[in-house]
PDB file of C-alpha atoms in Angstrom:
ATOM      1  CA  MET R   1     -18.052 -17.927   6.856  1.00 86.00           C
ATOM      2  CA  LEU R   2     -14.366 -17.747   7.161  1.00 91.00           C
ATOM      3  CA  THR R   3     -13.119 -15.184   9.615  1.00 95.00           C
ATOM      4  CA  LEU R   4      -9.148 -14.689   9.069  1.00 96.00           C
ATOM      5  CA  SER R   5      -7.074 -11.452  10.319  1.00 97.00           C
ATOM      6  CA  LYS R   6      -3.811 -10.594   8.179  1.00 97.00           C
ATOM      7  CA  LYS R   7      -0.621  -8.332   8.549  1.00 97.00           C
ATOM      8  CA  VAL R   8      -0.799  -5.769   5.416  1.00 97.00           C
ATOM      9  CA  CYS R   9       2.468  -3.595   5.720  1.00 94.00           C
ATOM     10  CA  LEU R  10       2.260  -0.320   3.535  1.00 95.00           C
ATOM     11  CA  LEU R  11       5.596   0.768   2.230  1.00 94.00           C
ATOM     12  CA  GLY R  12       7.028   3.939   0.625  1.00 94.00           C
ATOM     13  CA  ASP R  13       8.804   7.014   0.632  1.00 92.00           C
ATOM     14  CA  PHE R  14       7.920  10.061   3.404  1.00 91.00           C
ATOM     15  CA  ALA R  15       5.293  12.421   1.871  1.00 92.00           C
ATOM     16  CA  VAL R  16       3.618   9.725  -0.671  1.00 95.00           C
ATOM     17  CA  GLY R  17       0.564   9.684   1.304  1.00 95.00           C
ATOM     18  CA  LYS R  18       0.486   6.174   3.371  1.00 95.00           C
ATOM     19  CA  THR R  19      -1.389   7.810   6.602  1.00 94.00           C
ATOM     20  CA  SER R  20      -3.438   9.640   3.779  1.00 96.00           C
ATOM     21  CA  LEU R  21      -4.259   6.022   1.975  1.00 97.00           C
ATOM     22  CA  VAL R  22      -4.783   4.727   5.647  1.00 97.00           C
ATOM     23  CA  ARG R  23      -7.725   7.216   6.690  1.00 96.00           C
ATOM     24  CA  ARG R  24      -9.189   7.129   3.437  1.00 97.00           C
ATOM     25  CA  PHE R  25      -9.541   3.444   3.533  1.00 98.00           C
ATOM     26  CA  VAL R  26     -10.892   2.936   7.043  1.00 97.00           C
ATOM     27  CA  TYR R  27     -12.775   6.272   8.107  1.00 96.00           C
ATOM     28  CA  ASP R  28     -13.484   7.649   4.214  1.00 96.00           C
ATOM     29  CA  TYR R  29     -11.729  10.937   5.673  1.00 92.00           C
ATOM     30  CA  PHE R  30      -9.185  12.979   4.559  1.00 92.00           C
ATOM     31  CA  ASP R  31      -6.815  15.700   5.992  1.00 85.00           C
ATOM     32  CA  ASP R  32      -4.707  17.944   4.505  1.00 79.00           C
ATOM     33  CA  GLN R  33      -2.387  17.938   7.601  1.00 74.00           C
ATOM     34  CA  TYR R  34       0.861  16.713   6.878  1.00 63.00           C
ATOM     35  CA  LEU R  35       2.217  14.834   9.729  1.00 66.00           C
ATOM     36  CA  SER R  36       5.167  12.033   9.432  1.00 63.00           C
ATOM     37  CA  THR R  37       5.012   8.918  10.785  1.00 63.00           C
ATOM     38  CA  ILE R  38       7.451   8.187  12.930  1.00 60.00           C
ATOM     39  CA  GLY R  39       7.798   3.904  13.585  1.00 62.00           C
ATOM     40  CA  VAL R  40       4.100   1.981  12.720  1.00 82.00           C
ATOM     41  CA  LYS R  41       0.996   3.361  12.942  1.00 88.00           C
ATOM     42  CA  VAL R  42      -1.488   0.347  12.829  1.00 94.00           C
ATOM     43  CA  SER R  43      -5.681   0.234  11.541  1.00 96.00           C
ATOM     44  CA  ARG R  44      -7.600  -1.919  11.064  1.00 96.00           C
ATOM     45  CA  LYS R  45     -10.383  -2.485   9.165  1.00 98.00           C
ATOM     46  CA  THR R  46     -12.834  -6.032   8.034  1.00 98.00           C
ATOM     47  CA  ILE R  47     -14.292  -6.353   4.734  1.00 98.00           C
ATOM     48  CA  SER R  48     -16.109  -9.459   3.318  1.00 97.00           C
ATOM     49  CA  LEU R  49     -14.941 -11.319   0.441  1.00 96.00           C
ATOM     50  CA  ALA R  50     -16.484 -13.585  -1.720  1.00 93.00           C
ATOM     51  CA  HIS R  51     -13.629 -16.753  -1.732  1.00 90.00           C
ATOM     52  CA  GLY R  52     -15.128 -19.737  -4.247  1.00 88.00           C
ATOM     53  CA  GLN R  53     -19.181 -20.516  -2.759  1.00 91.00           C
ATOM     54  CA  ASP R  54     -18.439 -19.311   0.714  1.00 92.00           C
ATOM     55  CA  ILE R  55     -17.709 -15.563   2.452  1.00 95.00           C
ATOM     56  CA  VAL R  56     -14.655 -14.810   4.245  1.00 96.00           C
ATOM     57  CA  GLU R  57     -14.579 -11.542   6.671  1.00 97.00           C
ATOM     58  CA  LEU R  58     -11.326 -10.645   6.533  1.00 98.00           C
ATOM     59  CA  THR R  59      -9.596  -8.198   8.624  1.00 98.00           C
ATOM     60  CA  LEU R  60      -6.650  -6.161   7.502  1.00 98.00           C
ATOM     61  CA  MET R  61      -4.514  -5.216   9.960  1.00 98.00           C
ATOM     62  CA  LEU R  62      -2.895  -2.426   8.476  1.00 98.00           C
ATOM     63  CA  TRP R  63       0.612  -1.307   9.479  1.00 95.00           C
ATOM     64  CA  ASP R  64       1.497   2.048   7.909  1.00 93.00           C
ATOM     65  CA  LEU R  65       5.477   2.319   7.977  1.00 85.00           C
ATOM     66  CA  ALA R  66       7.657   5.353   7.905  1.00 78.00           C
ATOM     67  CA  GLY R  67       9.327   6.004   5.123  1.00 73.00           C
ATOM     68  CA  GLY R  68      12.740   5.463   4.528  1.00 68.00           C
ATOM     69  CA  GLU R  69      15.590   3.729   2.435  1.00 57.00           C
ATOM     70  CA  GLU R  70      17.759   1.614   5.522  1.00 60.00           C
ATOM     71  CA  PHE R  71      16.621  -1.544   6.038  1.00 52.00           C
ATOM     72  CA  THR R  72      16.993  -1.860   9.730  1.00 60.00           C
ATOM     73  CA  PRO R  73      16.474  -4.183  12.492  1.00 63.00           C
ATOM     74  CA  MET R  74      13.262  -2.522  13.485  1.00 66.00           C
ATOM     75  CA  ARG R  75      11.928  -2.415  10.331  1.00 65.00           C
ATOM     76  CA  ALA R  76      12.647  -6.424   9.718  1.00 76.00           C
ATOM     77  CA  SER R  77      10.410  -6.804  12.962  1.00 80.00           C
ATOM     78  CA  TYR R  78       7.496  -4.332  11.510  1.00 83.00           C
ATOM     79  CA  LEU R  79       7.195  -6.716   8.262  1.00 86.00           C
ATOM     80  CA  ARG R  80       7.323 -10.051  10.277  1.00 88.00           C
ATOM     81  CA  GLY R  81       4.385 -11.837  10.117  1.00 92.00           C
ATOM     82  CA  ALA R  82       3.344  -9.914   6.981  1.00 94.00           C
ATOM     83  CA  ALA R  83       0.307 -11.869   4.375  1.00 96.00           C
ATOM     84  CA  GLY R  84       0.894  -9.007   1.851  1.00 96.00           C
ATOM     85  CA  MET R  85       1.918  -5.644   1.341  1.00 96.00           C
ATOM     86  CA  LEU R  86       0.700  -2.062  -0.392  1.00 98.00           C
ATOM     87  CA  LEU R  87       3.336  -0.552  -1.953  1.00 97.00           C
ATOM     88  CA  VAL R  88       3.107   3.237  -2.555  1.00 98.00           C
ATOM     89  CA  GLY R  89       5.116   6.087  -4.773  1.00 97.00           C
ATOM     90  CA  ASP R  90       3.337   9.773  -5.470  1.00 97.00           C
ATOM     91  CA  LEU R  91       2.897  10.729  -9.392  1.00 96.00           C
ATOM     92  CA  THR R  92       3.919  14.221  -8.254  1.00 94.00           C
ATOM     93  CA  ARG R  93       7.597  13.004  -7.070  1.00 95.00           C
ATOM     94  CA  PRO R  94       8.382   9.856  -9.848  1.00 96.00           C
ATOM     95  CA  PRO R  95      11.807   9.907  -7.656  1.00 96.00           C
ATOM     96  CA  THR R  96       9.197   7.651  -5.035  1.00 96.00           C
ATOM     97  CA  PHE R  97       8.862   4.774  -6.920  1.00 97.00           C
ATOM     98  CA  ASP R  98      12.702   3.755  -7.336  1.00 93.00           C
ATOM     99  CA  LEU R  99      13.176   2.642  -3.402  1.00 88.00           C
ATOM    100  CA  LEU R 100       9.484  -0.023  -4.026  1.00 94.00           C
ATOM    101  CA  SER R 101      11.089  -3.111  -5.356  1.00 92.00           C
ATOM    102  CA  ARG R 102      13.902  -2.714  -2.654  1.00 89.00           C
ATOM    103  CA  TYR R 103      10.975  -2.804   0.021  1.00 88.00           C
ATOM    104  CA  VAL R 104       9.778  -6.165  -2.135  1.00 91.00           C
ATOM    105  CA  ALA R 105      13.299  -6.797  -1.993  1.00 88.00           C
ATOM    106  CA  ASP R 106      13.861  -6.765   1.533  1.00 84.00           C
ATOM    107  CA  MET R 107      10.933  -9.000   1.932  1.00 85.00           C
ATOM    108  CA  GLU R 108      12.421 -11.437   0.367  1.00 87.00           C
ATOM    109  CA  GLN R 109      15.612 -10.926   2.274  1.00 84.00           C
ATOM    110  CA  LEU R 110      12.956 -11.843   5.019  1.00 81.00           C
ATOM    111  CA  GLY R 111      12.217 -15.242   3.264  1.00 77.00           C
ATOM    112  CA  ALA R 112       8.831 -13.925   2.369  1.00 77.00           C
ATOM    113  CA  ARG R 113       7.411 -13.707  -1.167  1.00 84.00           C
ATOM    114  CA  LEU R 114       3.977 -12.084  -0.842  1.00 93.00           C
ATOM    115  CA  PRO R 115       1.209 -10.748  -2.669  1.00 97.00           C
ATOM    116  CA  LEU R 116       1.676  -6.876  -3.145  1.00 96.00           C
ATOM    117  CA  VAL R 117      -0.174  -4.057  -5.319  1.00 98.00           C
ATOM    118  CA  LEU R 118       1.074  -1.072  -6.093  1.00 98.00           C
ATOM    119  CA  ALA R 119      -0.889   2.367  -5.267  1.00 98.00           C
ATOM    120  CA  ALA R 120       0.354   5.683  -7.757  1.00 98.00           C
ATOM    121  CA  ASN R 121      -1.257   8.064  -4.853  1.00 97.00           C
ATOM    122  CA  LYS R 122      -2.103  11.892  -5.927  1.00 96.00           C
ATOM    123  CA  VAL R 123      -3.298  11.016  -9.171  1.00 96.00           C
ATOM    124  CA  ASP R 124      -5.795  13.760  -8.533  1.00 94.00           C
ATOM    125  CA  LEU R 125      -2.319  16.320  -9.102  1.00 91.00           C
ATOM    126  CA  PHE R 126      -1.370  14.287 -12.119  1.00 88.00           C
ATOM    127  CA  GLY R 127      -1.598  14.309 -15.688  1.00 78.00           C
ATOM    128  CA  GLU R 128      -1.463  17.685 -16.795  1.00 68.00           C
ATOM    129  CA  GLY R 129       2.432  18.502 -16.255  1.00 71.00           C
ATOM    130  CA  GLU R 130       5.207  17.621 -19.264  1.00 74.00           C
ATOM    131  CA  GLY R 131       6.858  14.208 -18.467  1.00 79.00           C
ATOM    132  CA  ASP R 132       3.798  13.047 -16.797  1.00 89.00           C
ATOM    133  CA  GLN R 133       3.477  10.411 -19.933  1.00 89.00           C
ATOM    134  CA  GLU R 134       6.823   9.242 -19.123  1.00 92.00           C
ATOM    135  CA  THR R 135       5.884   8.334 -15.491  1.00 94.00           C
ATOM    136  CA  LEU R 136       3.485   6.728 -15.933  1.00 95.00           C
ATOM    137  CA  ALA R 137       5.030   4.703 -18.723  1.00 95.00           C
ATOM    138  CA  GLN R 138       7.818   3.698 -15.806  1.00 96.00           C
ATOM    139  CA  VAL R 139       5.269   3.225 -13.280  1.00 98.00           C
ATOM    140  CA  GLN R 140       3.003   0.697 -15.681  1.00 98.00           C
ATOM    141  CA  ALA R 141       6.269  -0.876 -16.593  1.00 98.00           C
ATOM    142  CA  LEU R 142       7.546  -1.225 -12.181  1.00 98.00           C
ATOM    143  CA  ALA R 143       4.157  -2.814 -11.669  1.00 98.00           C
ATOM    144  CA  LYS R 144       4.805  -5.605 -14.391  1.00 98.00           C
ATOM    145  CA  THR R 145       8.540  -5.869 -12.809  1.00 96.00           C
ATOM    146  CA  LEU R 146       7.346  -6.611  -9.788  1.00 96.00           C
ATOM    147  CA  SER R 147       3.903  -8.520 -11.262  1.00 96.00           C
ATOM    148  CA  ALA R 148       1.990  -6.286  -9.488  1.00 97.00           C
ATOM    149  CA  PRO R 149      -1.743  -4.587 -10.048  1.00 98.00           C
ATOM    150  CA  LEU R 150      -1.471  -0.654 -10.260  1.00 98.00           C
ATOM    151  CA  TYR R 151      -3.802   1.223  -8.729  1.00 98.00           C
ATOM    152  CA  LEU R 152      -3.898   4.949  -9.863  1.00 98.00           C
ATOM    153  CA  THR R 153      -5.401   6.238  -6.022  1.00 98.00           C
ATOM    154  CA  SER R 154      -5.833   9.786  -4.107  1.00 98.00           C
ATOM    155  CA  ALA R 155      -6.687   9.380  -1.000  1.00 97.00           C
ATOM    156  CA  LEU R 156      -8.322  12.922  -1.522  1.00 96.00           C
ATOM    157  CA  ALA R 157     -10.559  12.102  -4.029  1.00 96.00           C
ATOM    158  CA  GLY R 158     -11.253   8.788  -2.785  1.00 96.00           C
ATOM    159  CA  ASN R 159     -10.082   7.453  -6.362  1.00 97.00           C
ATOM    160  CA  GLU R 160      -9.103   3.608  -6.460  1.00 98.00           C
ATOM    161  CA  VAL R 161      -8.487   3.412  -3.014  1.00 98.00           C
ATOM    162  CA  GLU R 162     -11.031   0.948  -1.841  1.00 98.00           C
ATOM    163  CA  SER R 163     -10.334  -1.070  -4.974  1.00 98.00           C
ATOM    164  CA  ALA R 164      -6.801  -1.475  -4.455  1.00 98.00           C
ATOM    165  CA  PHE R 165      -6.658  -2.806  -0.481  1.00 98.00           C
ATOM    166  CA  ARG R 166      -9.732  -4.753  -1.380  1.00 98.00           C
ATOM    167  CA  ASP R 167      -8.132  -6.395  -4.199  1.00 98.00           C
ATOM    168  CA  LEU R 168      -4.299  -6.861  -1.869  1.00 98.00           C
ATOM    169  CA  GLY R 169      -7.082  -8.696   0.491  1.00 98.00           C
ATOM    170  CA  ARG R 170      -8.881 -11.289  -2.030  1.00 97.00           C
ATOM    171  CA  MET R 171      -4.895 -12.336  -3.436  1.00 97.00           C
ATOM    172  CA  ILE R 172      -4.544 -12.828   0.884  1.00 97.00           C
ATOM    173  CA  VAL R 173      -7.272 -14.834   0.603  1.00 96.00           C
ATOM    174  CA  ASP R 174      -6.728 -16.695  -2.240  1.00 93.00           C
ATOM    175  CA  TYR R 175      -2.913 -17.250  -1.881  1.00 88.00           C
ATOM    176  CA  GLY R 176      -3.529 -18.716   1.635  1.00 78.00           C
ATOM    177  CA  ALA R 177      -1.100 -16.263   3.397  1.00 47.00           C
TER     178      ALA R 177
END
């Protein structure tokens, strides 16, 4: 058995559900009280993954970064050493997906091309409105552009949350980051 610990950064705009996704994944819990993350909040969870003939015990160190547009020296210091990224947008607020390519560019500016997963969050509130199919098509196009698997997640209901994090973990192990 192989034991690894890897840093994963959650990136996305304010109030897209990054903290709620972490809470659902780590504690299987949802809280609808919104408190904006200031700086970074670090959580961790260990998962077991099959890798070839071996089992990998992977501890994901989840860095939940405050949302925002500016690439500051502080954000750069938070991103350094990451092995993967979970990019999060809010399906009920399509403009929140606009910044995600920029976060990838910020990471590449630091000299890193990392495994990443795109989480289109709040799917439980999506699908009934006008323009939702257009939004979904745009999000799918973004995932394709970023070469990232897309998960339609809900921190409230738990949809695809475990799958998104486990897939990212598998990618990190396979990438050898």
